[in-house]
PDB file of C-alpha atoms and ligand atoms in Angstrom:
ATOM      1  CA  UNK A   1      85.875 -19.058 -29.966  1.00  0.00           C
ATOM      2  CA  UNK A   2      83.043 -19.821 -27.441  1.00  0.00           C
ATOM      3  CA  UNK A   3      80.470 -17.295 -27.228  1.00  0.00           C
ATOM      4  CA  UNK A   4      80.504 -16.575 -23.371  1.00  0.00           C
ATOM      5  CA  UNK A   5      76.983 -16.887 -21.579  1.00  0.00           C
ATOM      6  CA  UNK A   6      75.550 -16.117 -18.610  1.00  0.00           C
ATOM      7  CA  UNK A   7      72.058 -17.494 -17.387  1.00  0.00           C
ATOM      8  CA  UNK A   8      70.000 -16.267 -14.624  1.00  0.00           C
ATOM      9  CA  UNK A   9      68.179 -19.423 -12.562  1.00  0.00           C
ATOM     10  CA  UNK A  10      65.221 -17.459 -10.518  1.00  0.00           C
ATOM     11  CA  UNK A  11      64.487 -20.508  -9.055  1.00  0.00           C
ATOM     12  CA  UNK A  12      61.064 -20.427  -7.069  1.00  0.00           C
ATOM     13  CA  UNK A  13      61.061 -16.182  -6.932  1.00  0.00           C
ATOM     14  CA  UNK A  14      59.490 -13.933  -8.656  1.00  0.00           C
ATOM     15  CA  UNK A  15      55.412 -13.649  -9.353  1.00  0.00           C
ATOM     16  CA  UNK A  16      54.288 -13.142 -12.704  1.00  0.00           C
ATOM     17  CA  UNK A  17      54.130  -9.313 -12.198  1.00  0.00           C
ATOM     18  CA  UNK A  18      57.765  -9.300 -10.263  1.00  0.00           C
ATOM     19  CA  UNK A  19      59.254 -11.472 -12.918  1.00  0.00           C
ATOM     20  CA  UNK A  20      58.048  -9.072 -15.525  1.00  0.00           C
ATOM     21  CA  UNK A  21      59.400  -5.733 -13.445  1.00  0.00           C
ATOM     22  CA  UNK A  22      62.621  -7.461 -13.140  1.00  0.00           C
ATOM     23  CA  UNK A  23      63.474  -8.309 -17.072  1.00  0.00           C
ATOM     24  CA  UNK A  24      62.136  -4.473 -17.867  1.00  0.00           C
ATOM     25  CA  UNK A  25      64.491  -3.164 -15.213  1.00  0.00           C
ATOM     26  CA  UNK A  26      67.207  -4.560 -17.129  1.00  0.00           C
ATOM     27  CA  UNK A  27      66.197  -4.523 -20.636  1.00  0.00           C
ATOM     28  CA  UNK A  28      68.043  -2.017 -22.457  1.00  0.00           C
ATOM     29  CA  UNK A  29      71.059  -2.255 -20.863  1.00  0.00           C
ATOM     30  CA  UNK A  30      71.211  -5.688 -21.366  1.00  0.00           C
ATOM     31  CA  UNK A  31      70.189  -4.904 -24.925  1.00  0.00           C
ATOM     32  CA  UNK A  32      73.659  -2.245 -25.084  1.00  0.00           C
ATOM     33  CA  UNK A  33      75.962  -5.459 -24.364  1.00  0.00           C
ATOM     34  CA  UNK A  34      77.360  -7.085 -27.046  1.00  0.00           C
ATOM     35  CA  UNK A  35      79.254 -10.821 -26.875  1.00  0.00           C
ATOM     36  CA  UNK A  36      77.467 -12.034 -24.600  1.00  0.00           C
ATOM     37  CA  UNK A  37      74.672 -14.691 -24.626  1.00  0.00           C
ATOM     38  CA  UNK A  38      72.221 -13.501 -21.861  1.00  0.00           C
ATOM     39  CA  UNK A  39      69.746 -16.366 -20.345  1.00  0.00           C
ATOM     40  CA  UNK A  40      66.645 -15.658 -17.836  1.00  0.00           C
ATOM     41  CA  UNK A  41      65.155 -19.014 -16.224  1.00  0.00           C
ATOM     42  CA  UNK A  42      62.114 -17.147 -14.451  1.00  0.00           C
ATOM     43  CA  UNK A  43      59.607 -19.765 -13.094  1.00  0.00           C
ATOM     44  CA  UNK A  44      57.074 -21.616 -15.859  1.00  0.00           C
ATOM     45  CA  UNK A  45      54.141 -19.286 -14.982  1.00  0.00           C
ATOM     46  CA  UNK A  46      56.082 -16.528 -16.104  1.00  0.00           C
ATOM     47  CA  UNK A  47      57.565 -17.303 -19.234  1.00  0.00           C
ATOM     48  CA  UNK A  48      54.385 -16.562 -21.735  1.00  0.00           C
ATOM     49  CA  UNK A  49      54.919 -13.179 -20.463  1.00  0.00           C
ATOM     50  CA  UNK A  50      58.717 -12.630 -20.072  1.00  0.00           C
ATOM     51  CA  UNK A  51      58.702 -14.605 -23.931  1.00  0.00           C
ATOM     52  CA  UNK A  52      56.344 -11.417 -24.920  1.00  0.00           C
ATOM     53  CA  UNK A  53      58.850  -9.096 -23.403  1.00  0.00           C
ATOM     54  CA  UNK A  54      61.849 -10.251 -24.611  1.00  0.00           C
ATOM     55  CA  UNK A  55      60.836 -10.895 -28.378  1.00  0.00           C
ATOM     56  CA  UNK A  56      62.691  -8.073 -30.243  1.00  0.00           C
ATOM     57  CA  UNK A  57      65.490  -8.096 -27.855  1.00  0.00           C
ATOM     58  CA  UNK A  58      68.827  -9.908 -27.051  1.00  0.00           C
ATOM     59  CA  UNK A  59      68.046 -11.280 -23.728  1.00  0.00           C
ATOM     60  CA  UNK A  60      66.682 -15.254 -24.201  1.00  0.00           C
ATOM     61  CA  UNK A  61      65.163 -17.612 -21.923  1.00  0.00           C
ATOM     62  CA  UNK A  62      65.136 -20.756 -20.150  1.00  0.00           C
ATOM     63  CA  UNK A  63      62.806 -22.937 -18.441  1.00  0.00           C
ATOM     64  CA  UNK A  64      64.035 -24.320 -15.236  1.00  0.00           C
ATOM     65  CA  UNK A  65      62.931 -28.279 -15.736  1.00  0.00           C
ATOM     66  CA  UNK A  66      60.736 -30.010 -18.104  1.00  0.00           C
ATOM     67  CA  UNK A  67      59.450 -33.552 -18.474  1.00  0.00           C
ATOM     68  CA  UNK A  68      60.632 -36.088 -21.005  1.00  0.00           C
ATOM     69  CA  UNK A  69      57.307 -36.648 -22.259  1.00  0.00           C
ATOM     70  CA  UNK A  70      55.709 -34.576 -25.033  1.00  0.00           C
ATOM     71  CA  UNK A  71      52.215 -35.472 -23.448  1.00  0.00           C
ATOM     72  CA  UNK A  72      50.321 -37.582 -21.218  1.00  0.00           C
ATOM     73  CA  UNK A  73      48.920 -37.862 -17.749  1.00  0.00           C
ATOM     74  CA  UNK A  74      51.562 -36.342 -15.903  1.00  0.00           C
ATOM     75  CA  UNK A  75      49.943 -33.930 -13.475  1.00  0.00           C
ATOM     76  CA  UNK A  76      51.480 -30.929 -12.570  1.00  0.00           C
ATOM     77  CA  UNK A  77      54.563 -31.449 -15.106  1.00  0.00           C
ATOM     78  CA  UNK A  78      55.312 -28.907 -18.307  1.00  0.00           C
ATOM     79  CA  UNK A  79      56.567 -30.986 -21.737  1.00  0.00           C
ATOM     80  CA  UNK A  80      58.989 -29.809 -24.053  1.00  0.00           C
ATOM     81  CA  UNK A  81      56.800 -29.280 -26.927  1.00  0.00           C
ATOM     82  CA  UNK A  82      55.430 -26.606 -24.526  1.00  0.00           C
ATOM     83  CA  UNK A  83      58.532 -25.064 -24.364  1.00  0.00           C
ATOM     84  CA  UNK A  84      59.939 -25.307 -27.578  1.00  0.00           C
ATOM     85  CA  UNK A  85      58.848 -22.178 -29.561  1.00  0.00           C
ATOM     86  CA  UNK A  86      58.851 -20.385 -25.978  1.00  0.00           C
ATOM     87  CA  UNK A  87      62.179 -20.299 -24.786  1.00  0.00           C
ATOM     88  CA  UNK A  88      65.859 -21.562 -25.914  1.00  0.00           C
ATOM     89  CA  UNK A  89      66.747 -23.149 -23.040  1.00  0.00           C
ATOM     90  CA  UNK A  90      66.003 -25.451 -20.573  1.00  0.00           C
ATOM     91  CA  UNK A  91      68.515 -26.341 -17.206  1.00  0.00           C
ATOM     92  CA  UNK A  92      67.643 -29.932 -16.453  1.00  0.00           C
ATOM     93  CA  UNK A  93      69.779 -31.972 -13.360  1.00  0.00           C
ATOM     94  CA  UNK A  94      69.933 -28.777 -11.146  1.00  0.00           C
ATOM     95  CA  UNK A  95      71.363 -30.254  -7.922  1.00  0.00           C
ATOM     96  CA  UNK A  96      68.141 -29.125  -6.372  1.00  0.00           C
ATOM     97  CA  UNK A  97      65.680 -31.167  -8.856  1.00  0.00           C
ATOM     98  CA  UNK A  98      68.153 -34.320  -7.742  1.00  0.00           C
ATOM     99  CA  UNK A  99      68.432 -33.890  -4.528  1.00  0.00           C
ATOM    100  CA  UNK A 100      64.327 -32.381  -3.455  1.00  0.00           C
ATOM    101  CA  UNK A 101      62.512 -33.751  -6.338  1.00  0.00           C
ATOM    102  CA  UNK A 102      64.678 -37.378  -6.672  1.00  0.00           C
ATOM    103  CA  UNK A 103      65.845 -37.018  -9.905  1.00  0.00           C
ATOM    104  CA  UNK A 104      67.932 -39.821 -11.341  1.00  0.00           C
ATOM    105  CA  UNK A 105      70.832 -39.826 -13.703  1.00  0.00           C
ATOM    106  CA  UNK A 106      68.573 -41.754 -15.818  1.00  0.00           C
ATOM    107  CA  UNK A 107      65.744 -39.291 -15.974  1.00  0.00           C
ATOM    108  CA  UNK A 108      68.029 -37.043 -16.644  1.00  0.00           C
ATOM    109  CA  UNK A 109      69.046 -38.616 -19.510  1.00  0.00           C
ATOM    110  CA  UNK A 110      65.616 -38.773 -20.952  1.00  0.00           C
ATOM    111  CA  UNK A 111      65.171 -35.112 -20.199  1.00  0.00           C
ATOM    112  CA  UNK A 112      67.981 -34.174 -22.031  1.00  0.00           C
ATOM    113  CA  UNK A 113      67.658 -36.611 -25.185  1.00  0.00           C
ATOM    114  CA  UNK A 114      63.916 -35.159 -24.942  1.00  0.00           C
ATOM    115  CA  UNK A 115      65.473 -31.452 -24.958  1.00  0.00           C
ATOM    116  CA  UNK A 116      67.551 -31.934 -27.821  1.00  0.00           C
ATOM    117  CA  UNK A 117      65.131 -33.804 -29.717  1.00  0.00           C
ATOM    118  CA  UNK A 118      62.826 -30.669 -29.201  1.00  0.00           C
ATOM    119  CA  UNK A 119      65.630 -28.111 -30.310  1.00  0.00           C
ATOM    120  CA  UNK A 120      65.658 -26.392 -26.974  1.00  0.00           C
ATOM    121  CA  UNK A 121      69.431 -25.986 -25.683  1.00  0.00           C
ATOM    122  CA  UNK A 122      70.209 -27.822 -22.227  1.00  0.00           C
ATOM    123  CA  UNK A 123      72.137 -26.352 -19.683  1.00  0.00           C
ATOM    124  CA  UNK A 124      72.864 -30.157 -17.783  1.00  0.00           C
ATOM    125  CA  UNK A 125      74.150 -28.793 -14.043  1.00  0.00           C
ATOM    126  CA  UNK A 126      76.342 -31.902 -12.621  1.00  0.00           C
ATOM    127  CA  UNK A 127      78.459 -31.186  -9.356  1.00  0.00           C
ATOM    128  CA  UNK A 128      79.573 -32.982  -6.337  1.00  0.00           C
ATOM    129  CA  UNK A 129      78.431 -32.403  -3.102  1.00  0.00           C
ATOM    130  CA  UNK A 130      80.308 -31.355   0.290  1.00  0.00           C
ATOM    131  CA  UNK A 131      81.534 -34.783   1.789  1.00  0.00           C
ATOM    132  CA  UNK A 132      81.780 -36.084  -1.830  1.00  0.00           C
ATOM    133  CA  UNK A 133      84.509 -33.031  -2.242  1.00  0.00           C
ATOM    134  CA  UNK A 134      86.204 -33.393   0.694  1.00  0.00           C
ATOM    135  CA  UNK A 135      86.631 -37.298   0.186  1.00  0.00           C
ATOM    136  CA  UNK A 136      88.495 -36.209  -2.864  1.00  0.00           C
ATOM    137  CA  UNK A 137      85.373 -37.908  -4.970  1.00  0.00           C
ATOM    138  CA  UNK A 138      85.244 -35.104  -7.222  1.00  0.00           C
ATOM    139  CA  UNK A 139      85.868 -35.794 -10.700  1.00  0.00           C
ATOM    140  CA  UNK A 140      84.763 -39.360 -10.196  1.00  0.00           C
ATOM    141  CA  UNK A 141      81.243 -38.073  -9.386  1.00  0.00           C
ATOM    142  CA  UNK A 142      81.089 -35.562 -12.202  1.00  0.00           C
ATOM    143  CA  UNK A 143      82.805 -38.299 -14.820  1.00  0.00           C
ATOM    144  CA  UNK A 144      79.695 -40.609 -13.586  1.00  0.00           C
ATOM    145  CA  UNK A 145      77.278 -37.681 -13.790  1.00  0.00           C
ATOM    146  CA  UNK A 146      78.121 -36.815 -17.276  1.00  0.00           C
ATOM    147  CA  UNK A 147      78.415 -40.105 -18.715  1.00  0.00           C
ATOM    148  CA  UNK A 148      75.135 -41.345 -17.499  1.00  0.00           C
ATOM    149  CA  UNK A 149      73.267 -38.268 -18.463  1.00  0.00           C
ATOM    150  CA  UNK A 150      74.860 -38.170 -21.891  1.00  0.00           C
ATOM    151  CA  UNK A 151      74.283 -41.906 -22.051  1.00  0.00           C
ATOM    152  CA  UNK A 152      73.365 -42.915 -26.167  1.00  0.00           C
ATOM    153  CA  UNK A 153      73.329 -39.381 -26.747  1.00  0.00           C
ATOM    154  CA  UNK A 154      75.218 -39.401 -30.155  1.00  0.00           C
ATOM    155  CA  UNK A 155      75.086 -35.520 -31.051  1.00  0.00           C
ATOM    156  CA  UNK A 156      75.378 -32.391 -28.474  1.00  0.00           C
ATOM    157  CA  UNK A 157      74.744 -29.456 -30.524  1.00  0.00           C
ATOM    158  CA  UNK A 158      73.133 -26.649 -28.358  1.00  0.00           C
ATOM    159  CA  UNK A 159      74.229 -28.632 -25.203  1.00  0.00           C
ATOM    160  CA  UNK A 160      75.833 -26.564 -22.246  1.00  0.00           C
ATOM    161  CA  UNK A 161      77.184 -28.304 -19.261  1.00  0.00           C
ATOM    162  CA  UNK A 162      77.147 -26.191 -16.095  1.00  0.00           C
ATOM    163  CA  UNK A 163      79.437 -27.169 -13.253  1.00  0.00           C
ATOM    164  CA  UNK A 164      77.782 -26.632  -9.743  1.00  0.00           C
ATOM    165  CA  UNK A 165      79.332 -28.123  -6.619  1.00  0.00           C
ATOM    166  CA  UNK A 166      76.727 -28.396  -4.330  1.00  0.00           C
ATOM    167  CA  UNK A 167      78.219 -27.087  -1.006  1.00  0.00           C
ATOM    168  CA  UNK A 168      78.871 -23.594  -3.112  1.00  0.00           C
ATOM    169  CA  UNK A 169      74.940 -23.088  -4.171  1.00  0.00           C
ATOM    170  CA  UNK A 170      73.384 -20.528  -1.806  1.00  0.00           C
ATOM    171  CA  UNK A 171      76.127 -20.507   0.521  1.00  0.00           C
ATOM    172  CA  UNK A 172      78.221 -17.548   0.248  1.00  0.00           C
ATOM    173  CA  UNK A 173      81.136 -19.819  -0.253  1.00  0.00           C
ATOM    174  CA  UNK A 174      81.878 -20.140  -4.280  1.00  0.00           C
ATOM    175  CA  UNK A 175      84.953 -22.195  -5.445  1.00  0.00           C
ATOM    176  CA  UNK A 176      88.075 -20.559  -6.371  1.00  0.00           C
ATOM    177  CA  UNK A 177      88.340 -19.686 -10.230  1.00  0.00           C
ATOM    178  CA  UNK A 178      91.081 -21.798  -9.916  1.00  0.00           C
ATOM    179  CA  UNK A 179      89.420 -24.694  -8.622  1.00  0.00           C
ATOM    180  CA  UNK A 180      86.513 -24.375 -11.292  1.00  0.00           C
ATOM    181  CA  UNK A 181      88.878 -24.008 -13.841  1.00  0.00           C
ATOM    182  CA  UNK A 182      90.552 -27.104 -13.482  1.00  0.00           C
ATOM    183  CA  UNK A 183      87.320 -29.165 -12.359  1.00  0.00           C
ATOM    184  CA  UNK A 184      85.512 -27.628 -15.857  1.00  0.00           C
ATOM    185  CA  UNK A 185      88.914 -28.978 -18.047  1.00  0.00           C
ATOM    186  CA  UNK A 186      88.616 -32.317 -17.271  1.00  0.00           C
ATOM    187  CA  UNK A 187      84.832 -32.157 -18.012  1.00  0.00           C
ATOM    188  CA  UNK A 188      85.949 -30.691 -21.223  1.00  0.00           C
ATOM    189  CA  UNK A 189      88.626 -33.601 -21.621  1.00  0.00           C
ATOM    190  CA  UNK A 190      85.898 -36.142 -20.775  1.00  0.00           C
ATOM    191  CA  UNK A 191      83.250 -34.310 -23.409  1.00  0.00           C
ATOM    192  CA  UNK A 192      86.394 -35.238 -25.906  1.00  0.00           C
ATOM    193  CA  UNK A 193      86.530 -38.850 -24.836  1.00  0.00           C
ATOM    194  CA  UNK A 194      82.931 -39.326 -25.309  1.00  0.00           C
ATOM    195  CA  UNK A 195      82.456 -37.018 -28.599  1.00  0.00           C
ATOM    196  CA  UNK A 196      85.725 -35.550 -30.251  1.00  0.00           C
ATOM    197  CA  UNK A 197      88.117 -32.368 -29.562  1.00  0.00           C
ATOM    198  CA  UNK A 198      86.231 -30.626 -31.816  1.00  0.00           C
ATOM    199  CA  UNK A 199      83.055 -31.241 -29.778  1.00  0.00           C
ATOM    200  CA  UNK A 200      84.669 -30.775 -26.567  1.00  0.00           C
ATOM    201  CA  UNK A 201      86.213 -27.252 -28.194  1.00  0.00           C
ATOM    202  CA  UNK A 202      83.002 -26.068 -28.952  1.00  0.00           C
ATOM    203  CA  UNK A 203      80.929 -26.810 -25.918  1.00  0.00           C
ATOM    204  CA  UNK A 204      80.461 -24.060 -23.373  1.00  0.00           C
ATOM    205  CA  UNK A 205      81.095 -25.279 -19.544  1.00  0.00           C
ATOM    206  CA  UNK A 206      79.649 -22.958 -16.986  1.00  0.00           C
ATOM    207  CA  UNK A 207      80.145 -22.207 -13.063  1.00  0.00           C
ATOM    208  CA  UNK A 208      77.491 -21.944 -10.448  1.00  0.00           C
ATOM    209  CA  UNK A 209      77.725 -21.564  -7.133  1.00  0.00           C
ATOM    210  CA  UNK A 210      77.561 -18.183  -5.292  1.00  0.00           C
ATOM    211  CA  UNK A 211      78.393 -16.347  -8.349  1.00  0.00           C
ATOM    212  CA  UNK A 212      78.516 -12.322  -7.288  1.00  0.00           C
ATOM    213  CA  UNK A 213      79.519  -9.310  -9.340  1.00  0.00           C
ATOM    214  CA  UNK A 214      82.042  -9.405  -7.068  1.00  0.00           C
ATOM    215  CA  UNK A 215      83.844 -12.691  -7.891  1.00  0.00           C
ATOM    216  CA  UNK A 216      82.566 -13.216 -11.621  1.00  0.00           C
ATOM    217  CA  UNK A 217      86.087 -11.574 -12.331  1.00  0.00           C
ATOM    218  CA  UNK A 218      87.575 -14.431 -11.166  1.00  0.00           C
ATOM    219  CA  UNK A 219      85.812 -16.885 -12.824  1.00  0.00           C
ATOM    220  CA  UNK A 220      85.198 -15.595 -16.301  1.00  0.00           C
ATOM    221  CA  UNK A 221      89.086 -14.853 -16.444  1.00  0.00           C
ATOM    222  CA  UNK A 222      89.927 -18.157 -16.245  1.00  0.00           C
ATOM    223  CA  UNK A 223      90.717 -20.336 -20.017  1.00  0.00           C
ATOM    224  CA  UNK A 224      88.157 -23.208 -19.620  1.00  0.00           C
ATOM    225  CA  UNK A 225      85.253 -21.303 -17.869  1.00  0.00           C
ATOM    226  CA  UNK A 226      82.844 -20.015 -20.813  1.00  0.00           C
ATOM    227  CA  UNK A 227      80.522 -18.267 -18.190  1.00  0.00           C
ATOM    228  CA  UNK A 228      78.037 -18.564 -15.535  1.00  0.00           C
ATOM    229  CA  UNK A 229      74.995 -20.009 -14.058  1.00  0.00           C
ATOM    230  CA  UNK A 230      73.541 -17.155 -11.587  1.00  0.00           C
ATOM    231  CA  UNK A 231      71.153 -18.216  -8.566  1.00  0.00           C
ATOM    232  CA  UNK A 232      70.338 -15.441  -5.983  1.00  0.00           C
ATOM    233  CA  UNK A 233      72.428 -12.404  -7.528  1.00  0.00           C
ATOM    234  CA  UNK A 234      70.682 -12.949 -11.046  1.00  0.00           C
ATOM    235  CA  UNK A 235      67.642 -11.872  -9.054  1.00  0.00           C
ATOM    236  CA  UNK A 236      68.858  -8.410  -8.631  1.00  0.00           C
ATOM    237  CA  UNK A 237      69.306  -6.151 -11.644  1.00  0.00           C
ATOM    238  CA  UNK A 238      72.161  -4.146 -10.548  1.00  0.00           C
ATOM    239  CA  UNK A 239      73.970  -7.344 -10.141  1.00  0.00           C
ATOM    240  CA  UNK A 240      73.112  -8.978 -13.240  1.00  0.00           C
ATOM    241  CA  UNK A 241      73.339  -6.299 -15.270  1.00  0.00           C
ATOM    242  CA  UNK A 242      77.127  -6.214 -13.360  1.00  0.00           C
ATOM    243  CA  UNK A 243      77.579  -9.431 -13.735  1.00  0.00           C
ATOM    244  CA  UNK A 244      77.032  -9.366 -17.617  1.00  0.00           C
ATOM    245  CA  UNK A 245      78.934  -5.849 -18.347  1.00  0.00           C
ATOM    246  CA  UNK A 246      82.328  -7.984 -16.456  1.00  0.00           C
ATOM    247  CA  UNK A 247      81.757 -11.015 -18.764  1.00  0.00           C
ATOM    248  CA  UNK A 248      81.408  -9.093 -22.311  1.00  0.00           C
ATOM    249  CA  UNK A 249      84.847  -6.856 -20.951  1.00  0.00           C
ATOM    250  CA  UNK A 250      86.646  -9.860 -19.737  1.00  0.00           C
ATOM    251  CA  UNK A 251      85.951 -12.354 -22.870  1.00  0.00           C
ATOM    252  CA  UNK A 252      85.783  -9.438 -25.172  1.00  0.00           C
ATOM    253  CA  UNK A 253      89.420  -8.209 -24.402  1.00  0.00           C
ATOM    254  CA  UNK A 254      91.198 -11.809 -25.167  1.00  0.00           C
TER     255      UNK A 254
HETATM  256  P1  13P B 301      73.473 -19.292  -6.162  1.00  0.00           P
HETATM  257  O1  13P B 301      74.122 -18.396  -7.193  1.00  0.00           O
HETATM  258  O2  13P B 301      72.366 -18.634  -5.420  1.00  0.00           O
HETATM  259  O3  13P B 301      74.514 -19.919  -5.275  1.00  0.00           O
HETATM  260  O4  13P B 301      72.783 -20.488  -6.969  1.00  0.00           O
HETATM  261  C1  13P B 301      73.508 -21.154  -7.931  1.00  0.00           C
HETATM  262  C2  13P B 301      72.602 -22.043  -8.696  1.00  0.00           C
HETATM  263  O5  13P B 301      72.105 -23.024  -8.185  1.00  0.00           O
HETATM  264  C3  13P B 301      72.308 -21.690 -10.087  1.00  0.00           C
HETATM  265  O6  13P B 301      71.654 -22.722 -10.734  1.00  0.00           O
END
């Protein structure tokens, strides 16, 4: 059995003292919910202090990116032997790092060789984007995502694979569960091809994409999906918390 999980990405939101008001708001009911992993990715500049907050309790966290180096002259960029010993996680490809920042499949791969290397977990976001999807491109854009970021990558322990079609993120407009489902099995039958069943059994495939305690339902009932990856409703506790609560009563009842 896959441990469900649901991770919030804050994106750029949140200051140090709002990212701090936010994980205390939802705390100890987070704490009350059992069978569920529970990820906040707050912004770098707040993780010191959410990593303080969080240390007795079940609630773990994520960095949003990282560099592949350990150190060097790299202005402006975070390593992960910074992170390691912080946080758990890291989400490296987001579509937004590929698409704003010009991230490549390739330094992707780095990144996530780099992440594993440094025993933090990465949550590796591949999707396709609108006319990609609607020139029935789909799976041939993920399958080239996946194999290029995995690239000489011969173990994935820790590694979760989050599946975010673009034209969903931010827009109101998620996929169906149905949809998800099916796009997230192949990814799972293409994680077998390049490791083993057993591999591809074990490894937990999110969805992202306008994820609402009002859909989640839908998505977290399906076989294949193993949870989420939450962008704006993560950022409201009363949704998260939501969010969460459906996930632990939906998994837990199978
Ligand atoms: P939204 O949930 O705001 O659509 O964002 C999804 C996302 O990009 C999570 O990484």
């Amino acid at each position: 059995m896959r441990l469900p999980l649901i991770a919030g990405n804050w994106k750029m939101h949140t200051t140090v003292t709002e990212a701090v008001a936010l994980v205390k708001s939802m705390q100890e009911r987070l704490d009350e919910i059992n069978g569920v992993e529970k990820v906040v990715c707050p912004p770098f500049i707040s993780l010191t202090a959410v990593a303080e907050l969080v240390k007795d309790s079940s609630i773990e966290l994520g960095a949003q990116n990282m560099h592949s180096e350990d150190k060097g002259a790299y202005t402006g960029e975070v390593s992960p032997l910074m992170l390691s010993g912080l946080c758990q996680f890291v989400i490296l490809g987001h579509s937004e790092r590929r698409e704003h920042f010009g991230e490549s499949d390739v330094m992707i791969n780095k990144k996530v060789q780099a992440a594993l290397k440094a025993g933090l977990k990465p949550i590796l976001c591949v999707g396709e984007r609108l006319e990609e999807n609607e020139a029935g491109m789909t799976i041939e854009v993920i399958s080239r995502q996946i194999q290029a970021d995995l690239q000489g990558i011969t173990s994935a322990g820790g590694l979760v694979i989050a599946y975010e079609p673009v034209w969903a993120i931010g827009t109101g407009r998620a996929a169906s569960g149905e949809q998800a489902n099916d796009t997230i099995g192949i990814i799972r039958k293409l994680i077998a091809e390049i490791y083993s069943d057993e591999v591809a059994q074990e490894l937990r495939i999110l969805y992202g994409g306008s994820v609402s305690s009002a859909n989640i339902a839908e998505f977290i009932s399906q076989p294949e999906i193993d949870g989420a990856l939450v962008g704006g409703a993560s950022l409201r506790a009363e949704e998260f918390l939501s969010i969460v609560e459906q996930t632990a009563r939906i998994k837990g009842s199978r």
